[in-house]
PDB file of C-alpha atoms in Angstrom:
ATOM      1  CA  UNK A  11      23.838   0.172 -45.875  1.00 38.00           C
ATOM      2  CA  UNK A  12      24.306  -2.774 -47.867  1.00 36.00           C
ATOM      3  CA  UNK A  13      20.200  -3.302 -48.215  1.00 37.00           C
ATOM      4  CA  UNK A  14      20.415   0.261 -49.754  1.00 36.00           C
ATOM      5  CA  UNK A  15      22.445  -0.603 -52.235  1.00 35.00           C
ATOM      6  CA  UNK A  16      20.892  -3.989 -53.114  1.00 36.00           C
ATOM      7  CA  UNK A  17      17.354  -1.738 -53.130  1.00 35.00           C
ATOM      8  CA  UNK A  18      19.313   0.719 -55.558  1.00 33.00           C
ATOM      9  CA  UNK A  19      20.542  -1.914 -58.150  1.00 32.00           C
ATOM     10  CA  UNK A  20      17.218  -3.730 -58.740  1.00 33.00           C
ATOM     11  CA  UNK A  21      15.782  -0.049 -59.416  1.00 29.00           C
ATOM     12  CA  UNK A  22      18.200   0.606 -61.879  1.00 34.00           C
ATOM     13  CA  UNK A  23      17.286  -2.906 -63.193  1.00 35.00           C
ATOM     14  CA  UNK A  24      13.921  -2.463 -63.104  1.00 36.00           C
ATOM     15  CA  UNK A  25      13.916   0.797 -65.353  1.00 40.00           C
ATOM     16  CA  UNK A  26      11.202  -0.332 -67.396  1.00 39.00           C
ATOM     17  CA  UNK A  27      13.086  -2.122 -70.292  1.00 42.00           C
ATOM     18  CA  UNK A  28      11.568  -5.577 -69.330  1.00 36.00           C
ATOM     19  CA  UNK A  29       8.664  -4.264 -70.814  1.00 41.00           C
ATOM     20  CA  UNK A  30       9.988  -3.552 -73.962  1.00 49.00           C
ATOM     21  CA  UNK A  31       9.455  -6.298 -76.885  1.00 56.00           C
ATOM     22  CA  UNK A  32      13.057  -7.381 -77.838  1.00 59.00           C
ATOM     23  CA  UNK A  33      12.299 -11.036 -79.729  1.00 77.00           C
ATOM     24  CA  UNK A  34       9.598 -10.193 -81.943  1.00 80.00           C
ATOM     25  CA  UNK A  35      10.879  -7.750 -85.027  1.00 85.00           C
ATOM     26  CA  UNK A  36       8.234  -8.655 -87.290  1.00 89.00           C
ATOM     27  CA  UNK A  37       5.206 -10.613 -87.225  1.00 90.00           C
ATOM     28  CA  UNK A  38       3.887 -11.959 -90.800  1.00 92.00           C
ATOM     29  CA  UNK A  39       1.043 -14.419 -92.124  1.00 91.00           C
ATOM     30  CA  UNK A  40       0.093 -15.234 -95.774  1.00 91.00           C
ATOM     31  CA  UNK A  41      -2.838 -17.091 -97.048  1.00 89.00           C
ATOM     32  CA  UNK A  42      -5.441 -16.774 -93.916  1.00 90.00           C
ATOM     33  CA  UNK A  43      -8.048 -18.956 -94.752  1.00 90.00           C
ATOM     34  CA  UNK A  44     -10.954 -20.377 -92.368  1.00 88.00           C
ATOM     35  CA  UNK A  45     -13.470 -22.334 -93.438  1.00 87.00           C
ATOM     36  CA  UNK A  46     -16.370 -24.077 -91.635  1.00 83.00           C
ATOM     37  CA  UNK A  47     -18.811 -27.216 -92.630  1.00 78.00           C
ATOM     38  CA  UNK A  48     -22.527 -26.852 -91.778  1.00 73.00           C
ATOM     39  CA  UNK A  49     -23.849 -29.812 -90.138  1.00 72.00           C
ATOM     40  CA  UNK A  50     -27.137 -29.717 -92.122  1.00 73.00           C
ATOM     41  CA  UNK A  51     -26.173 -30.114 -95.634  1.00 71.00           C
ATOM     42  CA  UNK A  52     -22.198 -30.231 -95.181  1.00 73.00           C
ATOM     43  CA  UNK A  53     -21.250 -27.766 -97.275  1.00 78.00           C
ATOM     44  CA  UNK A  54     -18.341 -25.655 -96.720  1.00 79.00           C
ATOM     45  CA  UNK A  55     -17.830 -21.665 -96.948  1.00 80.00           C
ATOM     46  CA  UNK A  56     -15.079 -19.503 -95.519  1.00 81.00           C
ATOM     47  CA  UNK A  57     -15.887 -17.611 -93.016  1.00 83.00           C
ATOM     48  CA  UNK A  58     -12.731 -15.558 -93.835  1.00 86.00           C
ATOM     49  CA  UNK A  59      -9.974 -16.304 -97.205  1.00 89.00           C
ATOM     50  CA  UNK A  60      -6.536 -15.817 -98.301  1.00 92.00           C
ATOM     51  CA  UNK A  61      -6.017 -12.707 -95.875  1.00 93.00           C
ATOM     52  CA  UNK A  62      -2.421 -11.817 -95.756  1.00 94.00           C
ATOM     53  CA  UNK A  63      -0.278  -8.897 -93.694  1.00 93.00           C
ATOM     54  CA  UNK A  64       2.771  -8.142 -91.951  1.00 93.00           C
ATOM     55  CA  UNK A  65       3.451  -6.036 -88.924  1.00 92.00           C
ATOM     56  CA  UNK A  66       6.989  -4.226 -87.872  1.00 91.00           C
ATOM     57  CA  UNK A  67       7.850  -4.077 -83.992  1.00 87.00           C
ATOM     58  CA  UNK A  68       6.025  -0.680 -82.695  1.00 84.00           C
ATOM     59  CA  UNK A  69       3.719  -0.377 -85.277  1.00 89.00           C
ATOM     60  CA  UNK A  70       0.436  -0.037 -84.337  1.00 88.00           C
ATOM     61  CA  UNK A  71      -2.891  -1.606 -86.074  1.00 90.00           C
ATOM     62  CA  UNK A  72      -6.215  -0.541 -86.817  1.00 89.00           C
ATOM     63  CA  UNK A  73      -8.998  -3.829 -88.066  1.00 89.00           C
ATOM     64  CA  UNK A  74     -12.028  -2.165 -89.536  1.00 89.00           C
ATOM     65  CA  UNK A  75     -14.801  -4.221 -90.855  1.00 84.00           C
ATOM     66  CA  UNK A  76     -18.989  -3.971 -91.252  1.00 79.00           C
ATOM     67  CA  UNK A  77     -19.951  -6.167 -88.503  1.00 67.00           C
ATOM     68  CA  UNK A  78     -19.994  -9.886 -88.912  1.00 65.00           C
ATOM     69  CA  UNK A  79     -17.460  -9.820 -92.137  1.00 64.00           C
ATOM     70  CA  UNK A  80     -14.428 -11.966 -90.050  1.00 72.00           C
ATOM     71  CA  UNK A  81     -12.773  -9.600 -87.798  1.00 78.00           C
ATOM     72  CA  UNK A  82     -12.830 -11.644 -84.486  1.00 79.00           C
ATOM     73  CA  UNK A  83     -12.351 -15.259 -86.680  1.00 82.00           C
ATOM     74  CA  UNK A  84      -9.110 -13.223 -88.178  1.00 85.00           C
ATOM     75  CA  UNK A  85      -7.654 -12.276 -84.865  1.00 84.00           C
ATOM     76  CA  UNK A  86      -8.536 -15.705 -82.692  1.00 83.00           C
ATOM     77  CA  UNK A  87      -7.080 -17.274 -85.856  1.00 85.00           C
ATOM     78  CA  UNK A  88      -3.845 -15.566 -85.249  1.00 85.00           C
ATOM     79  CA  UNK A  89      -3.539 -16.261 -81.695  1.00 82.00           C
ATOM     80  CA  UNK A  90      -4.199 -19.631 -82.102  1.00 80.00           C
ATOM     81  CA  UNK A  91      -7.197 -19.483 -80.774  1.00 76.00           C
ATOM     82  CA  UNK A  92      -9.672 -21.366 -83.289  1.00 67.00           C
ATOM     83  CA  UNK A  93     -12.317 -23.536 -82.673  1.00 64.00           C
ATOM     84  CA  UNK A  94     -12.119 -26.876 -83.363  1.00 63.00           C
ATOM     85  CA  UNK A  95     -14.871 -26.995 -85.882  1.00 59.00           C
ATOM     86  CA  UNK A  96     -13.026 -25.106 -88.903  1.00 72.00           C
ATOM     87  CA  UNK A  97     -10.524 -25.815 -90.935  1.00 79.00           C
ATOM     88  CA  UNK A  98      -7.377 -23.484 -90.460  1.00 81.00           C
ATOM     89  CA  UNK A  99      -4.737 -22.385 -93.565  1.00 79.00           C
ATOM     90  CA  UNK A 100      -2.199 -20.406 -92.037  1.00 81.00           C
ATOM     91  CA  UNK A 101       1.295 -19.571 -92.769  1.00 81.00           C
ATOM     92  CA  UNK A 102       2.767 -17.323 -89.902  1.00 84.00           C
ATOM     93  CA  UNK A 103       6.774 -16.219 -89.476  1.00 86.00           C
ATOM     94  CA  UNK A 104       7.730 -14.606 -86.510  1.00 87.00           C
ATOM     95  CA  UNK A 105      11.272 -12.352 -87.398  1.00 86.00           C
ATOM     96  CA  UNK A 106      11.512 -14.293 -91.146  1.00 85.00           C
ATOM     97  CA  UNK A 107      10.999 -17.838 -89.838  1.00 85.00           C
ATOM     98  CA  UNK A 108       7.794 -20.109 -89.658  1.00 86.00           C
ATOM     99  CA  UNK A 109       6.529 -20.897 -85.737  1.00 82.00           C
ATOM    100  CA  UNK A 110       4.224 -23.677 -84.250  1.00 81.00           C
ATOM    101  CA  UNK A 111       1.389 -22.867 -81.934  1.00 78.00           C
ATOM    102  CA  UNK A 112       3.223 -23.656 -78.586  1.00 80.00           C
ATOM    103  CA  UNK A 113       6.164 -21.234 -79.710  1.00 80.00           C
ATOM    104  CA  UNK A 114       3.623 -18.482 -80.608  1.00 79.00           C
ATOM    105  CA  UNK A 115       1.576 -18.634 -77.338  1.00 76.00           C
ATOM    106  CA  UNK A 116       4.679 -18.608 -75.620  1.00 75.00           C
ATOM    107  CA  UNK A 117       5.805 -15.085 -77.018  1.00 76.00           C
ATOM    108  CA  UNK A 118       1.615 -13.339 -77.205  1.00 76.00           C
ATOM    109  CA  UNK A 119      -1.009 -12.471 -75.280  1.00 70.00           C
ATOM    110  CA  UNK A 120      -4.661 -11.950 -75.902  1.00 68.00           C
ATOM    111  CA  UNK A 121      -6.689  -9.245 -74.546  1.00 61.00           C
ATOM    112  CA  UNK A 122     -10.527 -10.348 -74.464  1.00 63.00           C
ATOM    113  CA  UNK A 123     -12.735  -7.117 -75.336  1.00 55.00           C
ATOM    114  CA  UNK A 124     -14.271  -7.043 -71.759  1.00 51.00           C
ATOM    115  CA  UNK A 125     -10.869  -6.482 -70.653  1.00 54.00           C
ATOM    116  CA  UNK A 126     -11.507  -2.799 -72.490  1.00 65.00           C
ATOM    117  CA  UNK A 127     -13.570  -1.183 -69.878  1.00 77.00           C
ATOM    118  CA  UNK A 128     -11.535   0.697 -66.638  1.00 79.00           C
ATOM    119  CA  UNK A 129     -12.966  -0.808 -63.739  1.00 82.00           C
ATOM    120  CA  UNK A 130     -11.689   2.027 -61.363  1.00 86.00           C
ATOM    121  CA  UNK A 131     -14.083   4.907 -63.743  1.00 88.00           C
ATOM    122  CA  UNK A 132     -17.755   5.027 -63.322  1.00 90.00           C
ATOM    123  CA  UNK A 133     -20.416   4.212 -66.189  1.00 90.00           C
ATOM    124  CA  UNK A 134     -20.186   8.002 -66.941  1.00 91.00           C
ATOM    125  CA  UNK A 135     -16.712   8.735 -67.216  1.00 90.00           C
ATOM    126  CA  UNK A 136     -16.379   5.650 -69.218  1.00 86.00           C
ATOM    127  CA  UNK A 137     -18.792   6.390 -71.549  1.00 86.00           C
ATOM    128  CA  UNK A 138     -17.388  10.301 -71.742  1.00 87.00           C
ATOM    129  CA  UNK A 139     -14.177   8.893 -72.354  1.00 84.00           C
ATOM    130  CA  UNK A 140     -14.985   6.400 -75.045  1.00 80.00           C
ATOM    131  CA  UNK A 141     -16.890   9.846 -77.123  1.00 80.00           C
ATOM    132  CA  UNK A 142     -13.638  12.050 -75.990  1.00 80.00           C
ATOM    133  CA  UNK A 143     -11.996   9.653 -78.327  1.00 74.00           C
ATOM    134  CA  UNK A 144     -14.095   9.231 -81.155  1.00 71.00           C
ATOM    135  CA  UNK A 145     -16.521  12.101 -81.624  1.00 74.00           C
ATOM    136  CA  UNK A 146     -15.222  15.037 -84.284  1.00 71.00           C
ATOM    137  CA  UNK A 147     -13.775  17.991 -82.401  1.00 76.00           C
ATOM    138  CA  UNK A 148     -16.718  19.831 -83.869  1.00 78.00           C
ATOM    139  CA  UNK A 149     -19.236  18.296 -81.660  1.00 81.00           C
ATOM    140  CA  UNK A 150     -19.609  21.061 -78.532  1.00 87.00           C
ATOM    141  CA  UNK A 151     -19.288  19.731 -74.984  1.00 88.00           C
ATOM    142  CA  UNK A 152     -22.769  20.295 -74.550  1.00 90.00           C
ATOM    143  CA  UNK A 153     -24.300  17.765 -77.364  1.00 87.00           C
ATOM    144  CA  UNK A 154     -22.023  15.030 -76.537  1.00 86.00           C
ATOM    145  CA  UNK A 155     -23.691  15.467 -73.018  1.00 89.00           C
ATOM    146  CA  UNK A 156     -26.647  15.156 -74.310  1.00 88.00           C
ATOM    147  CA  UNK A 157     -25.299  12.506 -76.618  1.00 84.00           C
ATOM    148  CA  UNK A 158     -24.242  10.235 -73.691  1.00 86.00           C
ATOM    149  CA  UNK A 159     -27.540  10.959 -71.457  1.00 87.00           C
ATOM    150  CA  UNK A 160     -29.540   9.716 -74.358  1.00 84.00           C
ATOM    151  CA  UNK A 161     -27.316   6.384 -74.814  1.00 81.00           C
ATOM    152  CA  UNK A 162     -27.462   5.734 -71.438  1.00 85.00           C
ATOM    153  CA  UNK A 163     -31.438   5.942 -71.198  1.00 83.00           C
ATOM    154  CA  UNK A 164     -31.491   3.495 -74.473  1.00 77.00           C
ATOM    155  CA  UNK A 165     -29.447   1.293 -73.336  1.00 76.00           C
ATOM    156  CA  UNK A 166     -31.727   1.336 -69.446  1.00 82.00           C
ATOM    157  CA  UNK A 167     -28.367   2.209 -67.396  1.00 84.00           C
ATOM    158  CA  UNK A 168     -29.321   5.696 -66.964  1.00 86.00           C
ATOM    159  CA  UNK A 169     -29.597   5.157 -63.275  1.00 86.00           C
ATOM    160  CA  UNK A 170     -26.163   4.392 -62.709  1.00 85.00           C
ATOM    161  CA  UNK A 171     -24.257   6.936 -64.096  1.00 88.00           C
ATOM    162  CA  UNK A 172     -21.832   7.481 -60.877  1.00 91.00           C
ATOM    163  CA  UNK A 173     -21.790   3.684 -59.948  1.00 89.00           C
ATOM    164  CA  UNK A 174     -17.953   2.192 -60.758  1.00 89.00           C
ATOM    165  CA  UNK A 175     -17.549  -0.465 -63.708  1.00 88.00           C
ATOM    166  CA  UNK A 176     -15.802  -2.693 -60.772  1.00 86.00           C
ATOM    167  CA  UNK A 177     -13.344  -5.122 -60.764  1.00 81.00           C
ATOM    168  CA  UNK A 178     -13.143  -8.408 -59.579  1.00 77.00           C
ATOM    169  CA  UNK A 179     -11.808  -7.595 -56.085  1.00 80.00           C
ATOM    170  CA  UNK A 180     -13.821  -4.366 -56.232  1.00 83.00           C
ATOM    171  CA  UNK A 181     -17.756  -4.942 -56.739  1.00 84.00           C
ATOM    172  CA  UNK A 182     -19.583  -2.245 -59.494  1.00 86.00           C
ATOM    173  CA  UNK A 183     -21.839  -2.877 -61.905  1.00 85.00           C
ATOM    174  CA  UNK A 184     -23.301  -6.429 -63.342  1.00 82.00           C
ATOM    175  CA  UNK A 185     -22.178  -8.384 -66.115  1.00 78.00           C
ATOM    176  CA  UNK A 186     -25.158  -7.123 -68.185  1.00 76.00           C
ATOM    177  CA  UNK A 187     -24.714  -3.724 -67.886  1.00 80.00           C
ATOM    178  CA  UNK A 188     -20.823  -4.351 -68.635  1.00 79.00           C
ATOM    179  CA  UNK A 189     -21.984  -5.806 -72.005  1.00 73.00           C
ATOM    180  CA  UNK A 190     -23.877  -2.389 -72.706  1.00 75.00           C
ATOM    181  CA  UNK A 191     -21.190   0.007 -71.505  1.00 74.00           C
ATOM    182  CA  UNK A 192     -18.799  -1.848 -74.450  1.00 72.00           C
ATOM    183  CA  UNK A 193     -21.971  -1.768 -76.994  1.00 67.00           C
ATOM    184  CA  UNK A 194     -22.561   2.013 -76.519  1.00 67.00           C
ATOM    185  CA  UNK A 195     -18.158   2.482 -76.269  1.00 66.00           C
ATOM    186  CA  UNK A 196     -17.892   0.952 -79.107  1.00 62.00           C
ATOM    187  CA  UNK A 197     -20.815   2.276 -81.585  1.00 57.00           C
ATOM    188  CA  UNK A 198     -18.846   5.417 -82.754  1.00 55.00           C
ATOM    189  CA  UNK A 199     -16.699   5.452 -85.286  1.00 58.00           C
ATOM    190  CA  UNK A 200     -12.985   6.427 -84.527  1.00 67.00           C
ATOM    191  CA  UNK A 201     -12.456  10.557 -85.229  1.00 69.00           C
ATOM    192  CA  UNK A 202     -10.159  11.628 -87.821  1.00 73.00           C
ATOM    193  CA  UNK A 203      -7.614  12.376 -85.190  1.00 73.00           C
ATOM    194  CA  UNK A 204      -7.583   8.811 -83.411  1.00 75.00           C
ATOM    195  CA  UNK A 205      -7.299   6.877 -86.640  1.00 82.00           C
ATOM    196  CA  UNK A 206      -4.192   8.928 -87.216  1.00 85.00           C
ATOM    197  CA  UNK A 207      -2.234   7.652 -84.830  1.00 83.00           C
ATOM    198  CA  UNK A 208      -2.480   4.048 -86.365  1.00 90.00           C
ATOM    199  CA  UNK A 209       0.589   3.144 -88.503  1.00 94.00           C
ATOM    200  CA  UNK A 210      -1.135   0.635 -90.684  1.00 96.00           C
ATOM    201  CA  UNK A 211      -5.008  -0.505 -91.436  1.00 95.00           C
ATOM    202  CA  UNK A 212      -6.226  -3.551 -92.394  1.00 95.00           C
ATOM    203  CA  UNK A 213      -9.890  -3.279 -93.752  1.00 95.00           C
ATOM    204  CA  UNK A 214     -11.901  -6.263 -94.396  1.00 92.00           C
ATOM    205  CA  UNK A 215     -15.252  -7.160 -95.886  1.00 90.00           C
ATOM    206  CA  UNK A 216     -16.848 -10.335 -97.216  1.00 85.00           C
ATOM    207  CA  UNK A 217     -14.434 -12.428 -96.095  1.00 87.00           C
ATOM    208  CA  UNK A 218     -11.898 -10.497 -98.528  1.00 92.00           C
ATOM    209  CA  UNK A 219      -8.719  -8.435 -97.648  1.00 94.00           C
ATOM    210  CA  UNK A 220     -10.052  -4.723 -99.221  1.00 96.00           C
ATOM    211  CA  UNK A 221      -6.791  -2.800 -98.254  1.00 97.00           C
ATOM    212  CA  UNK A 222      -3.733  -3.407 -95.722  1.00 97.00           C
ATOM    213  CA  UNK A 223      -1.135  -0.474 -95.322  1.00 96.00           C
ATOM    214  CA  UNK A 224       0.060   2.375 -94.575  1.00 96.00           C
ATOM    215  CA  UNK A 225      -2.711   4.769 -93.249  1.00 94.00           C
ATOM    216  CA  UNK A 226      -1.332   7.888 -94.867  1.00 94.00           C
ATOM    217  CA  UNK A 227      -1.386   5.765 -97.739  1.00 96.00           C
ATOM    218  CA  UNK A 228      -5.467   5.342 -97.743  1.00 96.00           C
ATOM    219  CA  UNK A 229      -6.109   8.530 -99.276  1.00 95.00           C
ATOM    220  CA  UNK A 230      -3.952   8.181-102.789  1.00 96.00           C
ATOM    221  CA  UNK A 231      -4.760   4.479-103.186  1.00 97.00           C
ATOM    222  CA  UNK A 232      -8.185   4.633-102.864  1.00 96.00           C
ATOM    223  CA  UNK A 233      -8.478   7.569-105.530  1.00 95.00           C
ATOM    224  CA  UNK A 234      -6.367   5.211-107.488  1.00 96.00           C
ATOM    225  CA  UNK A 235      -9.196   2.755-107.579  1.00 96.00           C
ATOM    226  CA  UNK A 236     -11.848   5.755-108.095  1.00 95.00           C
ATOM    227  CA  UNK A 237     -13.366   6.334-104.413  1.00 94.00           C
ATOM    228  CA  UNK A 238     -11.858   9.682-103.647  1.00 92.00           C
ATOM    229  CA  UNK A 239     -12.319  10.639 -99.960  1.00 90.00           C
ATOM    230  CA  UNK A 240     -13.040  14.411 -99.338  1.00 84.00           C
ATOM    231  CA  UNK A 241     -10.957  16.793 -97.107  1.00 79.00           C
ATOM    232  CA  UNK A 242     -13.618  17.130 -95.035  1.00 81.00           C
ATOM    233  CA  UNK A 243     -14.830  13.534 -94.301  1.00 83.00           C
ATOM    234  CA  UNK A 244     -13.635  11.011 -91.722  1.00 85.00           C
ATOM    235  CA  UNK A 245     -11.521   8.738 -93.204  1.00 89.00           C
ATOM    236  CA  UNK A 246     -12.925   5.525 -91.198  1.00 88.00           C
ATOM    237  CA  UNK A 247     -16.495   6.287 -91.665  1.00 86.00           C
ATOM    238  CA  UNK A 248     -15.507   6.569 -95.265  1.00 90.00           C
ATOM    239  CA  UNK A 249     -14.017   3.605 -95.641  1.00 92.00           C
ATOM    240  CA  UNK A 250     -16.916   1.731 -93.184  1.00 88.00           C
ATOM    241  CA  UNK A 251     -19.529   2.833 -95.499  1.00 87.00           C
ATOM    242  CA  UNK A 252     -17.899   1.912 -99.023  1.00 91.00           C
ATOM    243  CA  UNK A 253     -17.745  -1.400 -97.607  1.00 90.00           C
ATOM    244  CA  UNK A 254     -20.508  -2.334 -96.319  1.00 83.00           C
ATOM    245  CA  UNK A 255     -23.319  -3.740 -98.386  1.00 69.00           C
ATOM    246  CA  UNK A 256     -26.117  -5.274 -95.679  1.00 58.00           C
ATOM    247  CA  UNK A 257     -27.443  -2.478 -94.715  1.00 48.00           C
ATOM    248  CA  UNK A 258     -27.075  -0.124 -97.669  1.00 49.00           C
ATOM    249  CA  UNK A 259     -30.063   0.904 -99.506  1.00 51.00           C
ATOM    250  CA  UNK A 260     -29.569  -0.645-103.040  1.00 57.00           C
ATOM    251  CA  UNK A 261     -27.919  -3.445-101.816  1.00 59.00           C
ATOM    252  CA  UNK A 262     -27.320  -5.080-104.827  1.00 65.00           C
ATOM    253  CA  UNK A 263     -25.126  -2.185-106.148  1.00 78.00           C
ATOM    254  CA  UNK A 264     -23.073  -1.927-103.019  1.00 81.00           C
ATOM    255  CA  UNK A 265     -22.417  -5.967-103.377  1.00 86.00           C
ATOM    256  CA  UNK A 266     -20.588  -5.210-106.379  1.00 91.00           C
ATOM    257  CA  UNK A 267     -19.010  -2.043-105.057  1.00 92.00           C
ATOM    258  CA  UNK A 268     -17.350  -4.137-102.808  1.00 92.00           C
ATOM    259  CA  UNK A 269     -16.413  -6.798-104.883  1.00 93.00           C
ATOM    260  CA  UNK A 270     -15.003  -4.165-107.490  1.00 96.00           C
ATOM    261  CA  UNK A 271     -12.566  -3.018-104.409  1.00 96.00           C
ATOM    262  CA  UNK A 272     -11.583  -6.640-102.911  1.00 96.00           C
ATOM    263  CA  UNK A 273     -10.751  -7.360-106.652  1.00 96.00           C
ATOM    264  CA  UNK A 274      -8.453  -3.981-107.322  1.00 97.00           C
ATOM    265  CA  UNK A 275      -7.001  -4.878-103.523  1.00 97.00           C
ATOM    266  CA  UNK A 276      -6.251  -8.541-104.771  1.00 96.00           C
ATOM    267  CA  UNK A 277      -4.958  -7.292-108.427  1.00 96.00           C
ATOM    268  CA  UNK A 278      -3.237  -4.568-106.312  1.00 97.00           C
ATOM    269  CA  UNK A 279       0.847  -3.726-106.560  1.00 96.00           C
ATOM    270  CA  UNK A 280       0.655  -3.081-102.994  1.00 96.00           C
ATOM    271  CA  UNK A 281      -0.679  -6.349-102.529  1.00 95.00           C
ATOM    272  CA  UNK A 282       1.561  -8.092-104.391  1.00 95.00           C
ATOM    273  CA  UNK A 283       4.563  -6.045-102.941  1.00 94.00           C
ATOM    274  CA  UNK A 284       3.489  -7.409 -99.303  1.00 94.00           C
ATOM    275  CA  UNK A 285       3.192 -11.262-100.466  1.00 91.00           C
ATOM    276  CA  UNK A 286       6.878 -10.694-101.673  1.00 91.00           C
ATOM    277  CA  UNK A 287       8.121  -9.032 -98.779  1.00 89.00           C
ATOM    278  CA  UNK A 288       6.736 -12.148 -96.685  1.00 88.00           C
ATOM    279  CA  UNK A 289       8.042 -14.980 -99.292  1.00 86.00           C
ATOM    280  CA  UNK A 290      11.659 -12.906 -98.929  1.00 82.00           C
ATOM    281  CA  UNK A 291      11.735 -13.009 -95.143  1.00 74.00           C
ATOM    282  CA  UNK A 292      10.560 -16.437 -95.387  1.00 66.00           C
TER     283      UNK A 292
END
C-alpha cells in the first residue's frame, strides 16, 4: 500500500510541467555581427551584420533566407556555437539582463538538422510527410505521388522506399542517403498554411536583416515598401524570391531590389521600435 501511494505522488509530479520553460521570458540580441579574415589577402567581410531580434516565451520562429546569405552563421552564433576563426559582436539578454556563454548553454539546446529526420518512418513516409507539410492543398494526392517517385529516382534512393531511416540502436539507411532524404525534405517551400502557424519571421539576405515580425504583419508592411503580395500567392515563396538575387535572371536589378528592401527594413519604424524595446529591457 504504501508503494502505491509513493507510485501515485511522483505521477502527479510528473504531470508534464517539467517540461515547460519557466526561466526564460524573453530572449533578445542587438547588433549581430560576424565577420571573417581570408588568409590570402587578409581582408575582412561579414559573413552576417548588425542583425537584431527578440523572441517572447511560446512564440514560435520561422528563418527564411536564399541559400548561403547567413542563416546557419546567425543561429550557431546565438548558441554560442562559433568558430574560432571570426570575429563575434553580440549583445544577448536573457529576461532584460545581459548573459555569458556558460550561463546561456546552461539554459539551451541545439538541435543539429540531421536530428530532423524520424528514424522509426521509412524513406517514403518521410519524404510523404515532409510534401504533406509543404505542398499547396491544391496539389491532388496523385501528383505529389508522382512528385515524390520522381525525387526519389533523382536523388538514386528509389530502391529503398520501404527501408527505415534508422537510428543508432536500430540500423536503416546510410549516412549518404540520410543527407539526401533532408536535401529532397527540405527543397519545398513551406505552404501557406504551415507558415501560418509561425508567430514571428525573420528574413535575411546579404548578410542584412530584410524584415523581423509579426507574420500577419508581412502582408501590410511589405505593401508599405511597394512589393504587394497577391491573395493568391504563397507568402514564403514570395518573400524567397524578392530576395534572392544569384539566381535571378537580371541579376543586377534584383541586387538592388534587395538592397532597396534591407535599406527600408533598416530605415524601418518597426525596426527601430524593436532596438528600443531591447535597449528598455536592457
Amino acid at each position: 500500500m504504501e508503494a502505491e501511494t509513493h507510485a501515485s505522488t511522483d505521477l502527479d509530479r510528473n504531470d508534464g510541467r517539467f517540461l515547460m520553460n519557466q526561466s526564460v521570458k524573453d530572449f533578445s540580441w542587438s547588433g549581430l555581427t560576424v565577420t571573417v579574415k581570408y588568409r590570402e589577402n587578409k581582408q575582412a567581410r561579414d559573413l552576417i551584420c548588425d542583425i537584431s531580434g527578440n523572441v517572447k516565451q511560446g512564440e514560435l520562429v520561422a528563418l527564411m533566407e536564399p541559400s548561403g546569405c547567413g542563416k546557419t552563421t546567425l543561429l550557431n552564433v546565438l548558441a554560442r556555437r562559433s568558430p574560432g576563426a571570426t570575429k563575434v559582436l553580440i549583445y544577448t539578454y536573457v529576461n532584460g539582463s545581459k548573459v555569458d556563454a556558460a550561463s546561456f548553454r546552461r539554459m539551451t539546446s541545439y538541435v543539429e538538422q540531421e536530428d530532423a529526420l524520424i528514424g522509426s518512418l521509412s524513406v517514403w513516409e518521410t519524404v510523404r510527410f515532409a510534401a504533406d507539410l509543404s505542398l499547396p492543398t491544391s496539389v491532388s494526392k496523385r501528383e505529389r505521388m508522382d512528385r515524390i517517385r520522381t525525387l526519389l529516382e533523382a536523388f538514386g534512393i528509389q530502391k529503398q522506399p520501404n527501408t527505415i531511416v534508422g537510428t543508432p540502436i536500430w540500423k536503416g539507411i546510410s549516412g549518404g542517403q540520410k543527407r539526401r532524404i533532408i536535401i529532397i525534405a527540405s527543397i519545398h517551400q513551406p505552404s501557406t498554411n504551415t507558415f501560418q502557424l509561425f508567430d514571428k519571421l525573420l528574413l535575411l539576405s546579404g548578410r542584412r536583416t530584410c524584415y523581423f515580425g509579426p507574420v500577419q504583419d508581412i502582408e501590410s508592411y511589405f505593401r508599405k515598401i511597394d512589393h504587394s503580395i497577391s491573395g493568391n500567392t504563397n507568402p514564403a515563396e514570395f518573400l524567397l524570391d524578392i530576395v534572392s538575387s544569384d539566381f535571378s535572371s537580371g541579376k543586377e536589378s534584383s541586387q538592388e531590389r534587395v538592397k532597396e528592401i534591407q535599406n527600408a527594413w533598416a530605415a524601418s519604424t518597426e525596426a527601430k521600435t524593436i532596438t528600443r524595446q531591447i535597449s528598455e529591457r536592457a
